[in-house]
Amino acid sequence: MENLYPAPATRAEVQLYSLGESAVVVQFGDAIKRHTHHEVQALSAYLDAHPFPGFVEYVPAFTTVTVYYNPLEITRSPEASPYESVAETLRHMLWQAVTEAEPSASHVIEVPVCYGGKFGPDLAFVASHAHLSPEEVVALHTQPEYLVYMIGFAPGFPYLGGMSEQLVVPRKDKPRLKVPAGSVGIAGKQTGVYSIQTPGGWQLIGRTPLNLFTPHGETPSLLKAGDYIRFVSITEREYERTQQHES
């Protein structure tokens, strides 16, 4: 691993290292924090605006941005490898990205959720584990504005930060083979929404009628990293009305 200069926001060491022959990982520490996320977003935005020759794509995560490149298209000196050339380019870009980034306006999306019953079969377990009533679980879950740290696991699946520590609960011992799209779950310190039907082991507490992923839509994913969401509790009848509107 190569050490870099301190990042302006955190003063923590940023590190670069190779991932195979055609990628560089930029790591902003190892703690999942909002200011780290903002640095990930800043570099991502800078790469969007200033792609370098040979750049292919980038993949943002909780604390890293993985930058993919075509080694055959990298401009370099005879003494430098493609990786060394890209790493040097990123050194210059990184400082500009985190110092010039402008705070983005918070985009808060309300996500309606019908909690419990057939939509949230594990709500009672979560309540029992947390020594709370189901109503208290719902109140705690709908209180924060959750930051979308990244999209992963499945297309459109948001990894969210900001859940109450009181709702921390283990994954299911035996994952379900089919979790319906829209299911809202909790696993460990994380809460998220299943964007498509998929196997999964999170504790399901509710379901949203919103379509988080529409593969043929102009913007397939409803959410993106950097968005904020707020869960809003709705009745089963409200769920059905919204679902009809979505379909």
PDB file of N, CA and C in Angstrom, residues 115-183:
ATOM      1  N   TYR A 115     -45.585  -1.632   7.863  1.00  0.00           N
ATOM      2  CA  TYR A 115     -44.825  -2.425   8.822  1.00  0.00           C
ATOM      3  C   TYR A 115     -45.661  -3.584   9.365  1.00  0.00           C
ATOM      4  N   GLY A 116     -44.958  -4.697   9.652  1.00  0.00           N
ATOM      5  CA  GLY A 116     -45.583  -5.827  10.315  1.00  0.00           C
ATOM      6  C   GLY A 116     -46.512  -6.621   9.425  1.00  0.00           C
ATOM      7  N   GLY A 117     -47.234  -7.574  10.047  1.00  0.00           N
ATOM      8  CA  GLY A 117     -48.171  -8.409   9.310  1.00  0.00           C
ATOM      9  C   GLY A 117     -47.481  -9.228   8.235  1.00  0.00           C
ATOM     10  N   LYS A 118     -48.159  -9.426   7.115  1.00  0.00           N
ATOM     11  CA  LYS A 118     -47.582 -10.229   6.035  1.00  0.00           C
ATOM     12  C   LYS A 118     -46.399  -9.533   5.376  1.00  0.00           C
ATOM     13  N   PHE A 119     -46.296  -8.210   5.557  1.00  0.00           N
ATOM     14  CA  PHE A 119     -45.198  -7.469   4.950  1.00  0.00           C
ATOM     15  C   PHE A 119     -43.947  -7.452   5.828  1.00  0.00           C
ATOM     16  N   GLY A 120     -44.123  -7.623   7.130  1.00  0.00           N
ATOM     17  CA  GLY A 120     -42.990  -7.584   8.065  1.00  0.00           C
ATOM     18  C   GLY A 120     -43.028  -8.737   9.033  1.00  0.00           C
ATOM     19  N   PRO A 121     -42.787  -9.967   8.535  1.00  0.00           N
ATOM     20  CA  PRO A 121     -42.942 -11.154   9.384  1.00  0.00           C
ATOM     21  C   PRO A 121     -41.971 -11.227  10.552  1.00  0.00           C
ATOM     22  N   ASP A 122     -40.894 -10.440  10.525  1.00  0.00           N
ATOM     23  CA  ASP A 122     -39.910 -10.506  11.613  1.00  0.00           C
ATOM     24  C   ASP A 122     -40.010  -9.321  12.569  1.00  0.00           C
ATOM     25  N   LEU A 123     -41.031  -8.493  12.419  1.00  0.00           N
ATOM     26  CA  LEU A 123     -41.154  -7.324  13.292  1.00  0.00           C
ATOM     27  C   LEU A 123     -41.263  -7.735  14.753  1.00  0.00           C
ATOM     28  N   ALA A 124     -42.019  -8.788  15.043  1.00  0.00           N
ATOM     29  CA  ALA A 124     -42.177  -9.235  16.432  1.00  0.00           C
ATOM     30  C   ALA A 124     -40.849  -9.702  17.008  1.00  0.00           C
ATOM     31  N   PHE A 125     -40.038 -10.399  16.183  1.00  0.00           N
ATOM     32  CA  PHE A 125     -38.733 -10.855  16.666  1.00  0.00           C
ATOM     33  C   PHE A 125     -37.828  -9.667  16.968  1.00  0.00           C
ATOM     34  N   VAL A 126     -37.800  -8.688  16.070  1.00  0.00           N
ATOM     35  CA  VAL A 126     -36.963  -7.504  16.285  1.00  0.00           C
ATOM     36  C   VAL A 126     -37.392  -6.786  17.559  1.00  0.00           C
ATOM     37  N   ALA A 127     -38.700  -6.666  17.760  1.00  0.00           N
ATOM     38  CA  ALA A 127     -39.209  -6.002  18.965  1.00  0.00           C
ATOM     39  C   ALA A 127     -38.798  -6.762  20.221  1.00  0.00           C
ATOM     40  N   SER A 128     -38.938  -8.088  20.192  1.00  0.00           N
ATOM     41  CA  SER A 128     -38.572  -8.901  21.350  1.00  0.00           C
ATOM     42  C   SER A 128     -37.080  -8.806  21.632  1.00  0.00           C
ATOM     43  N   HIS A 129     -36.268  -8.862  20.574  1.00  0.00           N
ATOM     44  CA  HIS A 129     -34.810  -8.798  20.736  1.00  0.00           C
ATOM     45  C   HIS A 129     -34.381  -7.458  21.328  1.00  0.00           C
ATOM     46  N   ALA A 130     -35.083  -6.391  20.947  1.00  0.00           N
ATOM     47  CA  ALA A 130     -34.728  -5.049  21.411  1.00  0.00           C
ATOM     48  C   ALA A 130     -35.442  -4.662  22.703  1.00  0.00           C
ATOM     49  N   HIS A 131     -36.285  -5.574  23.231  1.00  0.00           N
ATOM     50  CA  HIS A 131     -37.078  -5.287  24.432  1.00  0.00           C
ATOM     51  C   HIS A 131     -37.953  -4.050  24.219  1.00  0.00           C
ATOM     52  N   LEU A 132     -38.589  -4.021  23.056  1.00  0.00           N
ATOM     53  CA  LEU A 132     -39.475  -2.930  22.693  1.00  0.00           C
ATOM     54  C   LEU A 132     -40.798  -3.499  22.201  1.00  0.00           C
ATOM     55  N   SER A 133     -41.794  -2.656  22.098  1.00  0.00           N
ATOM     56  CA  SER A 133     -43.037  -3.060  21.449  1.00  0.00           C
ATOM     57  C   SER A 133     -42.870  -2.878  19.941  1.00  0.00           C
ATOM     58  N   PRO A 134     -43.667  -3.573  19.122  1.00  0.00           N
ATOM     59  CA  PRO A 134     -43.593  -3.354  17.676  1.00  0.00           C
ATOM     60  C   PRO A 134     -43.800  -1.883  17.302  1.00  0.00           C
ATOM     61  N   GLU A 135     -44.690  -1.203  18.011  1.00  0.00           N
ATOM     62  CA  GLU A 135     -44.937   0.211  17.724  1.00  0.00           C
ATOM     63  C   GLU A 135     -43.696   1.056  18.003  1.00  0.00           C
ATOM     64  N   GLU A 136     -42.950   0.701  19.047  1.00  0.00           N
ATOM     65  CA  GLU A 136     -41.723   1.445  19.363  1.00  0.00           C
ATOM     66  C   GLU A 136     -40.649   1.190  18.313  1.00  0.00           C
ATOM     67  N   VAL A 137     -40.593  -0.038  17.784  1.00  0.00           N
ATOM     68  CA  VAL A 137     -39.646  -0.341  16.707  1.00  0.00           C
ATOM     69  C   VAL A 137     -39.953   0.525  15.491  1.00  0.00           C
ATOM     70  N   VAL A 138     -41.220   0.591  15.120  1.00  0.00           N
ATOM     71  CA  VAL A 138     -41.625   1.400  13.964  1.00  0.00           C
ATOM     72  C   VAL A 138     -41.292   2.873  14.203  1.00  0.00           C
ATOM     73  N   ALA A 139     -41.548   3.362  15.407  1.00  0.00           N
ATOM     74  CA  ALA A 139     -41.260   4.762  15.724  1.00  0.00           C
ATOM     75  C   ALA A 139     -39.771   5.058  15.593  1.00  0.00           C
ATOM     76  N   LEU A 140     -38.933   4.151  16.088  1.00  0.00           N
ATOM     77  CA  LEU A 140     -37.485   4.344  15.994  1.00  0.00           C
ATOM     78  C   LEU A 140     -37.001   4.243  14.551  1.00  0.00           C
ATOM     79  N   HIS A 141     -37.602   3.325  13.796  1.00  0.00           N
ATOM     80  CA  HIS A 141     -37.144   3.107  12.421  1.00  0.00           C
ATOM     81  C   HIS A 141     -37.536   4.260  11.500  1.00  0.00           C
ATOM     82  N   THR A 142     -38.630   4.929  11.799  1.00  0.00           N
ATOM     83  CA  THR A 142     -39.092   6.027  10.948  1.00  0.00           C
ATOM     84  C   THR A 142     -38.568   7.391  11.398  1.00  0.00           C
ATOM     85  N   GLN A 143     -37.788   7.419  12.459  1.00  0.00           N
ATOM     86  CA  GLN A 143     -37.334   8.699  13.008  1.00  0.00           C
ATOM     87  C   GLN A 143     -36.187   9.338  12.222  1.00  0.00           C
ATOM     88  N   PRO A 144     -35.128   8.604  11.858  1.00  0.00           N
ATOM     89  CA  PRO A 144     -33.965   9.262  11.248  1.00  0.00           C
ATOM     90  C   PRO A 144     -34.155   9.575   9.764  1.00  0.00           C
ATOM     91  N   GLU A 145     -33.278  10.444   9.264  1.00  0.00           N
ATOM     92  CA  GLU A 145     -33.040  10.558   7.833  1.00  0.00           C
ATOM     93  C   GLU A 145     -31.801   9.715   7.551  1.00  0.00           C
ATOM     94  N   TYR A 146     -31.955   8.687   6.726  1.00  0.00           N
ATOM     95  CA  TYR A 146     -30.881   7.733   6.471  1.00  0.00           C
ATOM     96  C   TYR A 146     -30.072   8.165   5.253  1.00  0.00           C
ATOM     97  N   LEU A 147     -28.761   8.133   5.384  1.00  0.00           N
ATOM     98  CA  LEU A 147     -27.874   8.423   4.264  1.00  0.00           C
ATOM     99  C   LEU A 147     -27.669   7.168   3.431  1.00  0.00           C
ATOM    100  N   VAL A 148     -27.824   7.286   2.120  1.00  0.00           N
ATOM    101  CA  VAL A 148     -27.508   6.176   1.215  1.00  0.00           C
ATOM    102  C   VAL A 148     -25.999   6.191   0.984  1.00  0.00           C
ATOM    103  N   TYR A 149     -25.297   5.261   1.625  1.00  0.00           N
ATOM    104  CA  TYR A 149     -23.843   5.208   1.490  1.00  0.00           C
ATOM    105  C   TYR A 149     -23.437   4.656   0.134  1.00  0.00           C
ATOM    106  N   MET A 150     -24.135   3.630  -0.315  1.00  0.00           N
ATOM    107  CA  MET A 150     -23.790   3.042  -1.605  1.00  0.00           C
ATOM    108  C   MET A 150     -24.929   2.147  -2.063  1.00  0.00           C
ATOM    109  N   ILE A 151     -24.890   1.803  -3.351  1.00  0.00           N
ATOM    110  CA  ILE A 151     -25.831   0.860  -3.941  1.00  0.00           C
ATOM    111  C   ILE A 151     -25.068  -0.429  -4.211  1.00  0.00           C
ATOM    112  N   GLY A 152     -25.590  -1.570  -3.754  1.00  0.00           N
ATOM    113  CA  GLY A 152     -24.856  -2.818  -3.945  1.00  0.00           C
ATOM    114  C   GLY A 152     -25.695  -4.025  -3.589  1.00  0.00           C
ATOM    115  N   PHE A 153     -25.045  -5.190  -3.565  1.00  0.00           N
ATOM    116  CA  PHE A 153     -25.676  -6.484  -3.289  1.00  0.00           C
ATOM    117  C   PHE A 153     -26.599  -6.889  -4.425  1.00  0.00           C
ATOM    118  N   ALA A 154     -27.578  -6.043  -4.741  1.00  0.00           N
ATOM    119  CA  ALA A 154     -28.488  -6.259  -5.868  1.00  0.00           C
ATOM    120  C   ALA A 154     -28.701  -4.905  -6.535  1.00  0.00           C
ATOM    121  N   PRO A 155     -29.089  -4.868  -7.799  1.00  0.00           N
ATOM    122  CA  PRO A 155     -29.306  -3.583  -8.478  1.00  0.00           C
ATOM    123  C   PRO A 155     -30.315  -2.717  -7.731  1.00  0.00           C
ATOM    124  N   GLY A 156     -29.890  -1.518  -7.372  1.00  0.00           N
ATOM    125  CA  GLY A 156     -30.786  -0.596  -6.691  1.00  0.00           C
ATOM    126  C   GLY A 156     -30.910  -0.774  -5.198  1.00  0.00           C
ATOM    127  N   PHE A 157     -30.189  -1.750  -4.607  1.00  0.00           N
ATOM    128  CA  PHE A 157     -30.286  -2.011  -3.165  1.00  0.00           C
ATOM    129  C   PHE A 157     -29.460  -0.977  -2.407  1.00  0.00           C
ATOM    130  N   PRO A 158     -30.103  -0.162  -1.532  1.00  0.00           N
ATOM    131  CA  PRO A 158     -29.362   0.872  -0.815  1.00  0.00           C
ATOM    132  C   PRO A 158     -28.812   0.386   0.529  1.00  0.00           C
ATOM    133  N   TYR A 159     -27.535   0.667   0.760  1.00  0.00           N
ATOM    134  CA  TYR A 159     -26.954   0.465   2.089  1.00  0.00           C
ATOM    135  C   TYR A 159     -27.075   1.790   2.836  1.00  0.00           C
ATOM    136  N   LEU A 160     -27.782   1.765   3.956  1.00  0.00           N
ATOM    137  CA  LEU A 160     -28.154   2.986   4.660  1.00  0.00           C
ATOM    138  C   LEU A 160     -27.404   3.141   5.972  1.00  0.00           C
ATOM    139  N   GLY A 161     -27.121   4.370   6.331  1.00  0.00           N
ATOM    140  CA  GLY A 161     -26.509   4.675   7.616  1.00  0.00           C
ATOM    141  C   GLY A 161     -27.410   5.572   8.433  1.00  0.00           C
ATOM    142  N   GLY A 162     -27.377   5.400   9.743  1.00  0.00           N
ATOM    143  CA  GLY A 162     -28.144   6.270  10.622  1.00  0.00           C
ATOM    144  C   GLY A 162     -29.182   5.573  11.466  1.00  0.00           C
ATOM    145  N   MET A 163     -29.222   4.229  11.413  1.00  0.00           N
ATOM    146  CA  MET A 163     -30.229   3.505  12.192  1.00  0.00           C
ATOM    147  C   MET A 163     -29.924   3.555  13.689  1.00  0.00           C
ATOM    148  N   SER A 164     -30.964   3.595  14.492  1.00  0.00           N
ATOM    149  CA  SER A 164     -30.817   3.602  15.946  1.00  0.00           C
ATOM    150  C   SER A 164     -30.104   2.342  16.428  1.00  0.00           C
ATOM    151  N   GLU A 165     -29.183   2.520  17.372  1.00  0.00           N
ATOM    152  CA  GLU A 165     -28.462   1.388  17.960  1.00  0.00           C
ATOM    153  C   GLU A 165     -29.419   0.425  18.663  1.00  0.00           C
ATOM    154  N   GLN A 166     -30.572   0.912  19.076  1.00  0.00           N
ATOM    155  CA  GLN A 166     -31.538   0.055  19.769  1.00  0.00           C
ATOM    156  C   GLN A 166     -32.121  -1.024  18.857  1.00  0.00           C
ATOM    157  N   LEU A 167     -32.005  -0.828  17.546  1.00  0.00           N
ATOM    158  CA  LEU A 167     -32.606  -1.770  16.606  1.00  0.00           C
ATOM    159  C   LEU A 167     -31.610  -2.777  16.040  1.00  0.00           C
ATOM    160  N   VAL A 168     -30.385  -2.768  16.550  1.00  0.00           N
ATOM    161  CA  VAL A 168     -29.382  -3.731  16.080  1.00  0.00           C
ATOM    162  C   VAL A 168     -29.859  -5.146  16.382  1.00  0.00           C
ATOM    163  N   VAL A 169     -29.834  -6.000  15.371  1.00  0.00           N
ATOM    164  CA  VAL A 169     -30.367  -7.355  15.505  1.00  0.00           C
ATOM    165  C   VAL A 169     -29.577  -8.278  14.584  1.00  0.00           C
ATOM    166  N   PRO A 170     -29.364  -9.545  14.969  1.00  0.00           N
ATOM    167  CA  PRO A 170     -28.601 -10.452  14.101  1.00  0.00           C
ATOM    168  C   PRO A 170     -29.391 -10.858  12.859  1.00  0.00           C
ATOM    169  N   ARG A 171     -28.664 -11.321  11.859  1.00  0.00           N
ATOM    170  CA  ARG A 171     -29.301 -11.890  10.676  1.00  0.00           C
ATOM    171  C   ARG A 171     -30.055 -13.159  11.051  1.00  0.00           C
ATOM    172  N   LYS A 172     -30.892 -13.616  10.160  1.00  0.00           N
ATOM    173  CA  LYS A 172     -31.595 -14.876  10.377  1.00  0.00           C
ATOM    174  C   LYS A 172     -30.608 -16.035  10.299  1.00  0.00           C
ATOM    175  N   ASP A 173     -30.824 -17.056  11.109  1.00  0.00           N
ATOM    176  CA  ASP A 173     -29.956 -18.235  11.077  1.00  0.00           C
ATOM    177  C   ASP A 173     -30.020 -18.930   9.721  1.00  0.00           C
ATOM    178  N   LYS A 174     -31.198 -18.952   9.135  1.00  0.00           N
ATOM    179  CA  LYS A 174     -31.397 -19.584   7.826  1.00  0.00           C
ATOM    180  C   LYS A 174     -32.009 -18.561   6.876  1.00  0.00           C
ATOM    181  N   PRO A 175     -31.250 -18.098   5.883  1.00  0.00           N
ATOM    182  CA  PRO A 175     -31.784 -17.089   4.964  1.00  0.00           C
ATOM    183  C   PRO A 175     -33.006 -17.591   4.195  1.00  0.00           C
ATOM    184  N   ARG A 176     -33.869 -16.678   3.848  1.00  0.00           N
ATOM    185  CA  ARG A 176     -35.002 -17.004   2.982  1.00  0.00           C
ATOM    186  C   ARG A 176     -34.513 -17.185   1.543  1.00  0.00           C
ATOM    187  N   LEU A 177     -35.151 -18.090   0.821  1.00  0.00           N
ATOM    188  CA  LEU A 177     -34.786 -18.296  -0.580  1.00  0.00           C
ATOM    189  C   LEU A 177     -35.348 -17.194  -1.466  1.00  0.00           C
ATOM    190  N   LYS A 178     -36.483 -16.617  -1.053  1.00  0.00           N
ATOM    191  CA  LYS A 178     -37.099 -15.547  -1.836  1.00  0.00           C
ATOM    192  C   LYS A 178     -37.583 -14.440  -0.902  1.00  0.00           C
ATOM    193  N   VAL A 179     -36.973 -13.281  -1.027  1.00  0.00           N
ATOM    194  CA  VAL A 179     -37.435 -12.100  -0.299  1.00  0.00           C
ATOM    195  C   VAL A 179     -38.112 -11.185  -1.314  1.00  0.00           C
ATOM    196  N   PRO A 180     -39.373 -10.821  -1.103  1.00  0.00           N
ATOM    197  CA  PRO A 180     -40.083  -9.987  -2.083  1.00  0.00           C
ATOM    198  C   PRO A 180     -39.426  -8.622  -2.272  1.00  0.00           C
ATOM    199  N   ALA A 181     -39.481  -8.119  -3.489  1.00  0.00           N
ATOM    200  CA  ALA A 181     -38.990  -6.769  -3.763  1.00  0.00           C
ATOM    201  C   ALA A 181     -39.735  -5.765  -2.899  1.00  0.00           C
ATOM    202  N   GLY A 182     -39.007  -4.781  -2.391  1.00  0.00           N
ATOM    203  CA  GLY A 182     -39.603  -3.761  -1.532  1.00  0.00           C
ATOM    204  C   GLY A 182     -39.524  -4.068  -0.057  1.00  0.00           C
ATOM    205  N   SER A 183     -39.085  -5.281   0.301  1.00  0.00           N
ATOM    206  CA  SER A 183     -39.001  -5.649   1.715  1.00  0.00           C
ATOM    207  C   SER A 183     -37.957  -4.797   2.427  1.00  0.00           C
TER     208      SER A 183
END
